[in-house]
Amino acid sequence: MLYEMIFPLGLMISAQIGALVVPSFGWKWMFLIGGIGGLIVFLFFFKLRESPRWLISKGRFDEAERVIEEIESSTDKRIEAKISAPQAVVKGNWKELFSPFYRSRTLIVWTLWFSSYFVANGLNNWLPSLYKTVYNLPLEDSLHAASLTNVIQTVAVFACALLIDRVGRKRWATIAFLVVGLLLTTLWFNGAKSAESVMYLGSAAYGVMGTITVLLYLYTPEIYPTRMRVLGIAFATAWLRLASAIAPTILGFVLGAKGITSVFVLFACVAAVGAFMAFKMIETREKVLEDIAP
């Protein structure tokens, strides 16, 4: 989860940079800044280590041993851990995602990815335009207001990282969805009368939802075995792309037809669906991966 902090930190920093750069220099410079970051990531690619479990599944035992030795050499020698090496496994098949053992997990996690990113990316992508077009804030003020959402998300994700192994994945996700639904329903009740109410309640909702979007990157790999983990994550994250693609279109239609408060009702309903599915998650806290997903 601390590793996943890179995601909200990147959003927060890029939002702050955008609020400073765009009004003065235009959007073109943001692409240059993003391109520099991409080149840095490309260089780090060559230092990335492969998963020991994956190497073992391919029979590359010497490479797996070297990676494990690197991990062991970087840990506190006072801590003793008993880890049994996984056995070589057969190649995974996408059909196994819908086998009796994994079917419910697959459907639940797909719904969680879709609902969380529908709300999160819907809010994050829509709020800057909302501040400018509905509340008539200047561009610079709109960008600064929108950047608040990323600051709150960063703080919320950090808290989640520190508490998730105490609270548990299932309980955290369920409560977070309910809190988001409550915040968005409050916006509906008060009619989203001011930019300030949307800024604080909407940003809080986005921040809390951000903990779920990051949590899913932890939870999804835990519920599938190595042989099908890549397939499971690939299919699951496809639903976040779908949600991110259709959310702006749906929001634009609802905003034009029913008004701004109806948009928050829509978000709240999607959050309620997410809470229902989160309640059906299996808890993976303090369990061995091979026991969770044989």
CSV table of N, CA, C and O in Angstrom, one decimal, residues 170-270:
chain,number,residue,atom,x,y,z
A,170,LYS,N,-11.9,-6.3,3.5
A,170,LYS,CA,-13.4,-6.3,3.3
A,170,LYS,C,-14.1,-5.1,4.1
A,170,LYS,O,-14.9,-4.4,3.6
A,171,ARG,N,-13.7,-5.0,5.4
A,171,ARG,CA,-14.3,-4.0,6.2
A,171,ARG,C,-14.0,-2.6,5.7
A,171,ARG,O,-14.9,-1.7,5.7
A,172,TRP,N,-12.7,-2.4,5.3
A,172,TRP,CA,-12.3,-1.0,4.9
A,172,TRP,C,-13.1,-0.7,3.6
A,172,TRP,O,-13.7,0.5,3.5
A,173,ALA,N,-13.2,-1.6,2.6
A,173,ALA,CA,-13.8,-1.3,1.4
A,173,ALA,C,-15.3,-1.0,1.6
A,173,ALA,O,-15.9,-0.1,1.0
A,174,THR,N,-16.0,-1.8,2.4
A,174,THR,CA,-17.4,-1.7,2.7
A,174,THR,C,-17.7,-0.3,3.3
A,174,THR,O,-18.6,0.4,2.9
A,175,ILE,N,-16.9,0.0,4.4
A,175,ILE,CA,-17.2,1.3,5.1
A,175,ILE,C,-16.8,2.5,4.2
A,175,ILE,O,-17.6,3.5,4.1
A,176,ALA,N,-15.8,2.4,3.4
A,176,ALA,CA,-15.4,3.5,2.5
A,176,ALA,C,-16.5,3.7,1.5
A,176,ALA,O,-16.8,4.9,1.2
A,177,PHE,N,-17.0,2.7,0.9
A,177,PHE,CA,-18.1,2.9,-0.1
A,177,PHE,C,-19.3,3.6,0.5
A,177,PHE,O,-19.9,4.5,0.0
A,178,LEU,N,-19.6,3.2,1.8
A,178,LEU,CA,-20.8,3.7,2.5
A,178,LEU,C,-20.5,5.2,2.8
A,178,LEU,O,-21.4,6.1,2.7
A,179,VAL,N,-19.3,5.5,3.2
A,179,VAL,CA,-19.0,6.9,3.5
A,179,VAL,C,-19.1,7.8,2.2
A,179,VAL,O,-19.6,8.9,2.3
A,180,VAL,N,-18.6,7.3,1.1
A,180,VAL,CA,-18.6,8.0,-0.1
A,180,VAL,C,-20.1,8.3,-0.5
A,180,VAL,O,-20.5,9.4,-0.9
A,181,GLY,N,-20.9,7.2,-0.4
A,181,GLY,CA,-22.3,7.3,-0.7
A,181,GLY,C,-23.0,8.4,0.2
A,181,GLY,O,-23.8,9.2,-0.3
A,182,LEU,N,-22.7,8.4,1.5
A,182,LEU,CA,-23.2,9.4,2.4
A,182,LEU,C,-22.8,10.8,2.0
A,182,LEU,O,-23.6,11.8,2.0
A,183,LEU,N,-21.5,11.0,1.7
A,183,LEU,CA,-21.1,12.4,1.3
A,183,LEU,C,-21.8,12.9,0.0
A,183,LEU,O,-22.2,14.0,-0.1
A,184,LEU,N,-21.9,12.0,-0.9
A,184,LEU,CA,-22.5,12.4,-2.2
A,184,LEU,C,-24.0,12.6,-2.0
A,184,LEU,O,-24.6,13.5,-2.7
A,185,THR,N,-24.7,11.8,-1.2
A,185,THR,CA,-26.1,12.0,-0.9
A,185,THR,C,-26.3,13.4,-0.2
A,185,THR,O,-27.3,14.0,-0.4
A,186,THR,N,-25.4,13.7,0.7
A,186,THR,CA,-25.4,15.0,1.3
A,186,THR,C,-25.4,16.2,0.3
A,186,THR,O,-26.1,17.2,0.4
A,187,LEU,N,-24.5,16.0,-0.7
A,187,LEU,CA,-24.5,17.0,-1.8
A,187,LEU,C,-25.8,17.1,-2.5
A,187,LEU,O,-26.3,18.2,-2.9
A,188,TRP,N,-26.5,16.0,-2.7
A,188,TRP,CA,-27.8,16.0,-3.3
A,188,TRP,C,-28.8,16.7,-2.5
A,188,TRP,O,-29.6,17.5,-3.0
A,189,PHE,N,-28.8,16.4,-1.2
A,189,PHE,CA,-29.8,17.1,-0.3
A,189,PHE,C,-29.6,18.6,-0.2
A,189,PHE,O,-30.6,19.3,-0.2
A,190,ASN,N,-28.4,19.0,-0.2
A,190,ASN,CA,-28.2,20.5,-0.1
A,190,ASN,C,-28.2,21.2,-1.4
A,190,ASN,O,-28.0,22.4,-1.5
A,191,GLY,N,-28.4,20.4,-2.5
A,191,GLY,CA,-28.5,20.9,-3.8
A,191,GLY,C,-27.2,21.4,-4.5
A,191,GLY,O,-27.3,22.1,-5.5
A,192,ALA,N,-26.1,21.1,-3.9
A,192,ALA,CA,-24.8,21.5,-4.4
A,192,ALA,C,-24.9,23.0,-4.7
A,192,ALA,O,-24.5,23.5,-5.8
A,193,LYS,N,-25.3,23.8,-3.7
A,193,LYS,CA,-25.6,25.2,-4.0
A,193,LYS,C,-24.4,26.1,-4.2
A,193,LYS,O,-24.5,27.2,-4.8
A,194,SER,N,-23.2,25.7,-3.7
A,194,SER,CA,-22.0,26.5,-3.9
A,194,SER,C,-20.8,25.7,-4.3
A,194,SER,O,-20.8,24.4,-4.1
A,195,ALA,N,-19.9,26.4,-4.9
A,195,ALA,CA,-18.6,25.7,-5.2
A,195,ALA,C,-17.9,25.1,-4.0
A,195,ALA,O,-17.2,24.1,-4.1
A,196,GLU,N,-18.0,25.8,-2.9
A,196,GLU,CA,-17.4,25.4,-1.7
A,196,GLU,C,-17.9,24.1,-1.2
A,196,GLU,O,-17.1,23.2,-0.8
A,197,SER,N,-19.2,23.9,-1.2
A,197,SER,CA,-19.8,22.6,-0.7
A,197,SER,C,-19.4,21.5,-1.6
A,197,SER,O,-19.1,20.4,-1.1
A,198,VAL,N,-19.3,21.7,-2.9
A,198,VAL,CA,-18.9,20.7,-3.8
A,198,VAL,C,-17.4,20.4,-3.6
A,198,VAL,O,-16.9,19.3,-3.7
A,199,MET,N,-16.6,21.5,-3.4
A,199,MET,CA,-15.2,21.3,-3.2
A,199,MET,C,-14.9,20.5,-2.0
A,199,MET,O,-14.0,19.6,-2.1
A,200,TYR,N,-15.5,20.7,-0.9
A,200,TYR,CA,-15.2,20.0,0.3
A,200,TYR,C,-15.8,18.6,0.4
A,200,TYR,O,-15.1,17.6,0.6
A,201,LEU,N,-17.1,18.5,0.1
A,201,LEU,CA,-17.8,17.2,0.1
A,201,LEU,C,-17.4,16.3,-1.0
A,201,LEU,O,-17.1,15.1,-0.9
A,202,GLY,N,-17.3,16.9,-2.2
A,202,GLY,CA,-16.9,16.1,-3.4
A,202,GLY,C,-15.4,15.7,-3.3
A,202,GLY,O,-15.1,14.5,-3.6
A,203,SER,N,-14.5,16.6,-2.8
A,203,SER,CA,-13.1,16.2,-2.6
A,203,SER,C,-13.0,15.1,-1.5
A,203,SER,O,-12.2,14.2,-1.7
A,204,ALA,N,-13.8,15.2,-0.5
A,204,ALA,CA,-13.7,14.2,0.6
A,204,ALA,C,-14.2,12.8,0.0
A,204,ALA,O,-13.6,11.8,0.3
A,205,ALA,N,-15.2,12.9,-0.8
A,205,ALA,CA,-15.7,11.6,-1.4
A,205,ALA,C,-14.7,11.0,-2.3
A,205,ALA,O,-14.4,9.8,-2.3
A,206,TYR,N,-14.0,11.8,-3.1
A,206,TYR,CA,-13.0,11.3,-4.0
A,206,TYR,C,-11.8,10.8,-3.2
A,206,TYR,O,-11.2,9.7,-3.6
A,207,GLY,N,-11.4,11.5,-2.1
A,207,GLY,CA,-10.3,11.0,-1.3
A,207,GLY,C,-10.6,9.6,-0.7
A,207,GLY,O,-9.7,8.7,-0.7
A,208,VAL,N,-11.8,9.4,-0.2
A,208,VAL,CA,-12.1,8.2,0.4
A,208,VAL,C,-12.2,7.1,-0.6
A,208,VAL,O,-11.7,5.9,-0.4
A,209,MET,N,-12.8,7.4,-1.8
A,209,MET,CA,-12.9,6.4,-2.9
A,209,MET,C,-11.5,6.1,-3.4
A,209,MET,O,-11.3,4.9,-3.8
A,210,GLY,N,-10.6,7.0,-3.3
A,210,GLY,CA,-9.2,6.7,-3.7
A,210,GLY,C,-8.6,5.6,-2.9
A,210,GLY,O,-7.7,4.9,-3.5
A,211,THR,N,-9.0,5.5,-1.7
A,211,THR,CA,-8.4,4.4,-0.9
A,211,THR,C,-8.9,3.0,-1.4
A,211,THR,O,-8.1,2.0,-1.4
A,212,ILE,N,-10.1,3.0,-2.0
A,212,ILE,CA,-10.6,1.7,-2.5
A,212,ILE,C,-9.9,1.4,-3.9
A,212,ILE,O,-9.5,0.3,-4.1
A,213,THR,N,-9.7,2.4,-4.7
A,213,THR,CA,-9.1,2.2,-6.0
A,213,THR,C,-7.6,1.7,-5.8
A,213,THR,O,-7.2,0.8,-6.6
A,214,VAL,N,-6.9,2.2,-4.8
A,214,VAL,CA,-5.6,1.7,-4.5
A,214,VAL,C,-5.6,0.3,-3.8
A,214,VAL,O,-4.8,-0.6,-4.1
A,215,LEU,N,-6.6,0.1,-2.9
A,215,LEU,CA,-6.8,-1.1,-2.2
A,215,LEU,C,-7.0,-2.3,-3.2
A,215,LEU,O,-6.5,-3.4,-3.0
A,216,LEU,N,-7.7,-2.0,-4.3
A,216,LEU,CA,-7.9,-3.1,-5.3
A,216,LEU,C,-6.7,-3.6,-5.9
A,216,LEU,O,-6.6,-4.8,-6.3
A,217,TYR,N,-5.7,-2.8,-6.0
A,217,TYR,CA,-4.4,-3.3,-6.6
A,217,TYR,C,-3.7,-4.2,-5.6
A,217,TYR,O,-2.8,-5.0,-6.0
A,218,LEU,N,-4.0,-4.1,-4.3
A,218,LEU,CA,-3.5,-5.0,-3.3
A,218,LEU,C,-4.4,-6.3,-3.3
A,218,LEU,O,-3.8,-7.4,-3.2
A,219,TYR,N,-5.7,-6.1,-3.3
A,219,TYR,CA,-6.6,-7.2,-3.1
A,219,TYR,C,-6.7,-8.2,-4.2
A,219,TYR,O,-6.7,-9.4,-4.1
A,220,THR,N,-6.8,-7.6,-5.5
A,220,THR,CA,-7.0,-8.5,-6.6
A,220,THR,C,-5.9,-9.5,-6.8
A,220,THR,O,-6.2,-10.7,-7.1
A,221,PRO,N,-4.6,-9.2,-6.7
A,221,PRO,CA,-3.6,-10.2,-6.8
A,221,PRO,C,-3.6,-11.3,-5.7
A,221,PRO,O,-3.2,-12.4,-5.9
A,222,GLU,N,-4.2,-10.9,-4.6
A,222,GLU,CA,-4.3,-11.9,-3.5
A,222,GLU,C,-5.3,-13.0,-3.7
A,222,GLU,O,-5.2,-14.1,-3.1
A,223,ILE,N,-6.3,-12.7,-4.5
A,223,ILE,CA,-7.4,-13.7,-4.6
A,223,ILE,C,-7.2,-14.7,-5.8
A,223,ILE,O,-8.1,-15.6,-6.0
A,224,TYR,N,-6.1,-14.5,-6.6
A,224,TYR,CA,-5.8,-15.5,-7.7
A,224,TYR,C,-4.5,-16.1,-7.5
A,224,TYR,O,-3.5,-15.4,-7.0
A,225,PRO,N,-4.3,-17.3,-7.9
A,225,PRO,CA,-3.0,-18.0,-7.8
A,225,PRO,C,-2.0,-17.5,-8.9
A,225,PRO,O,-2.5,-16.8,-9.8
A,226,THR,N,-0.8,-17.8,-8.8
A,226,THR,CA,0.2,-17.3,-9.7
A,226,THR,C,-0.1,-17.6,-11.1
A,226,THR,O,0.1,-16.8,-12.1
A,227,ARG,N,-0.6,-18.8,-11.4
A,227,ARG,CA,-0.8,-19.3,-12.7
A,227,ARG,C,-1.9,-18.5,-13.5
A,227,ARG,O,-1.9,-18.5,-14.7
A,228,MET,N,-2.7,-17.8,-12.8
A,228,MET,CA,-3.8,-17.0,-13.4
A,228,MET,C,-3.9,-15.6,-12.9
A,228,MET,O,-4.8,-14.9,-13.1
A,229,ARG,N,-2.9,-15.2,-12.1
A,229,ARG,CA,-2.9,-13.8,-11.5
A,229,ARG,C,-2.9,-12.7,-12.6
A,229,ARG,O,-3.7,-11.8,-12.5
A,230,VAL,N,-2.1,-12.9,-13.6
A,230,VAL,CA,-2.0,-11.8,-14.6
A,230,VAL,C,-3.3,-11.8,-15.4
A,230,VAL,O,-3.9,-10.7,-15.6
A,231,LEU,N,-3.9,-12.9,-15.7
A,231,LEU,CA,-5.2,-12.9,-16.3
A,231,LEU,C,-6.3,-12.3,-15.5
A,231,LEU,O,-7.1,-11.5,-15.9
A,232,GLY,N,-6.3,-12.6,-14.2
A,232,GLY,CA,-7.3,-12.1,-13.3
A,232,GLY,C,-7.2,-10.6,-13.2
A,232,GLY,O,-8.2,-9.9,-13.2
A,233,ILE,N,-6.0,-10.1,-13.0
A,233,ILE,CA,-5.8,-8.6,-12.9
A,233,ILE,C,-6.1,-7.9,-14.2
A,233,ILE,O,-6.7,-6.8,-14.2
A,234,ALA,N,-5.7,-8.5,-15.3
A,234,ALA,CA,-5.9,-7.9,-16.6
A,234,ALA,C,-7.4,-7.7,-16.9
A,234,ALA,O,-7.9,-6.6,-17.3
A,235,PHE,N,-8.2,-8.8,-16.7
A,235,PHE,CA,-9.6,-8.7,-16.9
A,235,PHE,C,-10.3,-7.7,-15.9
A,235,PHE,O,-11.2,-7.0,-16.3
A,236,ALA,N,-9.8,-7.7,-14.7
A,236,ALA,CA,-10.4,-6.8,-13.7
A,236,ALA,C,-10.2,-5.4,-14.0
A,236,ALA,O,-11.1,-4.5,-13.9
A,237,THR,N,-8.9,-5.1,-14.3
A,237,THR,CA,-8.6,-3.7,-14.6
A,237,THR,C,-9.2,-3.2,-15.9
A,237,THR,O,-9.3,-1.9,-16.1
A,238,ALA,N,-9.6,-4.1,-16.8
A,238,ALA,CA,-10.3,-3.7,-18.0
A,238,ALA,C,-11.6,-2.9,-17.6
A,238,ALA,O,-12.0,-2.0,-18.3
A,239,TRP,N,-12.2,-3.3,-16.5
A,239,TRP,CA,-13.4,-2.7,-16.1
A,239,TRP,C,-13.2,-1.3,-15.6
A,239,TRP,O,-14.1,-0.4,-15.7
A,240,LEU,N,-12.1,-1.0,-15.0
A,240,LEU,CA,-11.8,0.4,-14.7
A,240,LEU,C,-11.7,1.3,-15.9
A,240,LEU,O,-12.1,2.4,-15.9
A,241,ARG,N,-11.1,0.7,-17.0
A,241,ARG,CA,-11.0,1.4,-18.3
A,241,ARG,C,-12.4,1.7,-18.8
A,241,ARG,O,-12.6,2.8,-19.3
A,242,LEU,N,-13.2,0.7,-18.8
A,242,LEU,CA,-14.6,0.9,-19.3
A,242,LEU,C,-15.3,1.9,-18.5
A,242,LEU,O,-16.0,2.8,-19.0
A,243,ALA,N,-15.2,1.9,-17.1
A,243,ALA,CA,-15.9,2.9,-16.3
A,243,ALA,C,-15.3,4.3,-16.6
A,243,ALA,O,-16.1,5.2,-16.6
A,244,SER,N,-14.0,4.4,-16.7
A,244,SER,CA,-13.4,5.7,-17.0
A,244,SER,C,-13.8,6.2,-18.4
A,244,SER,O,-13.9,7.5,-18.5
A,245,ALA,N,-14.1,5.3,-19.3
A,245,ALA,CA,-14.5,5.8,-20.7
A,245,ALA,C,-16.0,6.2,-20.7
A,245,ALA,O,-16.3,7.2,-21.4
A,246,ILE,N,-16.9,5.5,-20.0
A,246,ILE,CA,-18.3,5.8,-20.2
A,246,ILE,C,-18.8,6.8,-19.1
A,246,ILE,O,-19.8,7.5,-19.4
A,247,ALA,N,-18.0,7.0,-18.0
A,247,ALA,CA,-18.5,7.9,-17.0
A,247,ALA,C,-18.7,9.4,-17.5
A,247,ALA,O,-19.7,10.0,-17.2
A,248,PRO,N,-17.7,9.9,-18.2
A,248,PRO,CA,-17.9,11.3,-18.7
A,248,PRO,C,-19.1,11.5,-19.6
A,248,PRO,O,-19.8,12.5,-19.5
A,249,THR,N,-19.4,10.5,-20.5
A,249,THR,CA,-20.5,10.6,-21.4
A,249,THR,C,-21.8,10.5,-20.6
A,249,THR,O,-22.8,11.3,-20.8
A,250,ILE,N,-21.9,9.6,-19.6
A,250,ILE,CA,-23.1,9.5,-18.8
A,250,ILE,C,-23.3,10.7,-18.0
A,250,ILE,O,-24.5,11.3,-17.9
A,251,LEU,N,-22.3,11.2,-17.4
A,251,LEU,CA,-22.3,12.4,-16.5
A,251,LEU,C,-22.8,13.6,-17.3
A,251,LEU,O,-23.6,14.4,-16.9
A,252,GLY,N,-22.3,13.8,-18.6
A,252,GLY,CA,-22.7,14.9,-19.4
A,252,GLY,C,-24.2,14.8,-19.7
A,252,GLY,O,-24.9,15.9,-19.7
A,253,PHE,N,-24.6,13.7,-20.0
A,253,PHE,CA,-26.1,13.5,-20.4
A,253,PHE,C,-26.9,13.8,-19.2
A,253,PHE,O,-27.9,14.5,-19.3
A,254,VAL,N,-26.6,13.2,-18.0
A,254,VAL,CA,-27.4,13.4,-16.8
A,254,VAL,C,-27.4,14.9,-16.4
A,254,VAL,O,-28.4,15.5,-16.0
A,255,LEU,N,-26.2,15.5,-16.5
A,255,LEU,CA,-26.1,17.0,-16.1
A,255,LEU,C,-27.0,17.8,-17.0
A,255,LEU,O,-27.7,18.7,-16.5
A,256,GLY,N,-27.0,17.6,-18.3
A,256,GLY,CA,-27.8,18.4,-19.2
A,256,GLY,C,-29.3,18.1,-19.0
A,256,GLY,O,-30.1,19.0,-19.2
A,257,ALA,N,-29.6,16.9,-18.7
A,257,ALA,CA,-31.0,16.5,-18.7
A,257,ALA,C,-31.7,16.7,-17.3
A,257,ALA,O,-32.8,17.2,-17.2
A,258,LYS,N,-30.9,16.5,-16.2
A,258,LYS,CA,-31.5,16.5,-14.9
A,258,LYS,C,-30.9,17.5,-13.9
A,258,LYS,O,-31.5,17.7,-12.9
A,259,GLY,N,-29.8,18.0,-14.3
A,259,GLY,CA,-29.1,19.0,-13.4
A,259,GLY,C,-28.0,18.4,-12.5
A,259,GLY,O,-27.9,17.2,-12.5
A,260,ILE,N,-27.3,19.3,-11.9
A,260,ILE,CA,-26.1,18.9,-11.2
A,260,ILE,C,-26.4,17.9,-10.0
A,260,ILE,O,-25.6,17.0,-9.8
A,261,THR,N,-27.5,18.1,-9.3
A,261,THR,CA,-27.7,17.3,-8.1
A,261,THR,C,-28.0,15.8,-8.5
A,261,THR,O,-27.6,14.9,-7.8
A,262,SER,N,-28.5,15.6,-9.7
A,262,SER,CA,-28.8,14.2,-10.2
A,262,SER,C,-27.5,13.5,-10.4
A,262,SER,O,-27.4,12.3,-10.3
A,263,VAL,N,-26.4,14.2,-10.8
A,263,VAL,CA,-25.1,13.6,-11.0
A,263,VAL,C,-24.6,13.0,-9.7
A,263,VAL,O,-24.1,11.8,-9.7
A,264,PHE,N,-24.8,13.7,-8.6
A,264,PHE,CA,-24.3,13.2,-7.3
A,264,PHE,C,-25.2,12.0,-6.8
A,264,PHE,O,-24.7,11.1,-6.2
A,265,VAL,N,-26.5,12.0,-7.2
A,265,VAL,CA,-27.3,10.9,-6.9
A,265,VAL,C,-26.8,9.6,-7.6
A,265,VAL,O,-26.7,8.5,-7.1
A,266,LEU,N,-26.4,9.8,-8.9
A,266,LEU,CA,-25.9,8.7,-9.7
A,266,LEU,C,-24.6,8.2,-9.1
A,266,LEU,O,-24.5,6.9,-8.9
A,267,PHE,N,-23.7,9.1,-8.7
A,267,PHE,CA,-22.5,8.6,-8.0
A,267,PHE,C,-22.8,7.8,-6.7
A,267,PHE,O,-22.2,6.8,-6.4
A,268,ALA,N,-23.8,8.4,-5.9
A,268,ALA,CA,-24.1,7.7,-4.7
A,268,ALA,C,-24.7,6.3,-4.9
A,268,ALA,O,-24.4,5.4,-4.2
A,269,CYS,N,-25.5,6.2,-6.0
A,269,CYS,CA,-26.1,4.9,-6.3
A,269,CYS,C,-25.0,3.9,-6.7
A,269,CYS,O,-25.1,2.7,-6.3
A,270,VAL,N,-24.0,4.3,-7.5
A,270,VAL,CA,-22.9,3.4,-7.8
A,270,VAL,C,-22.1,3.0,-6.6
A,270,VAL,O,-21.7,1.9,-6.5
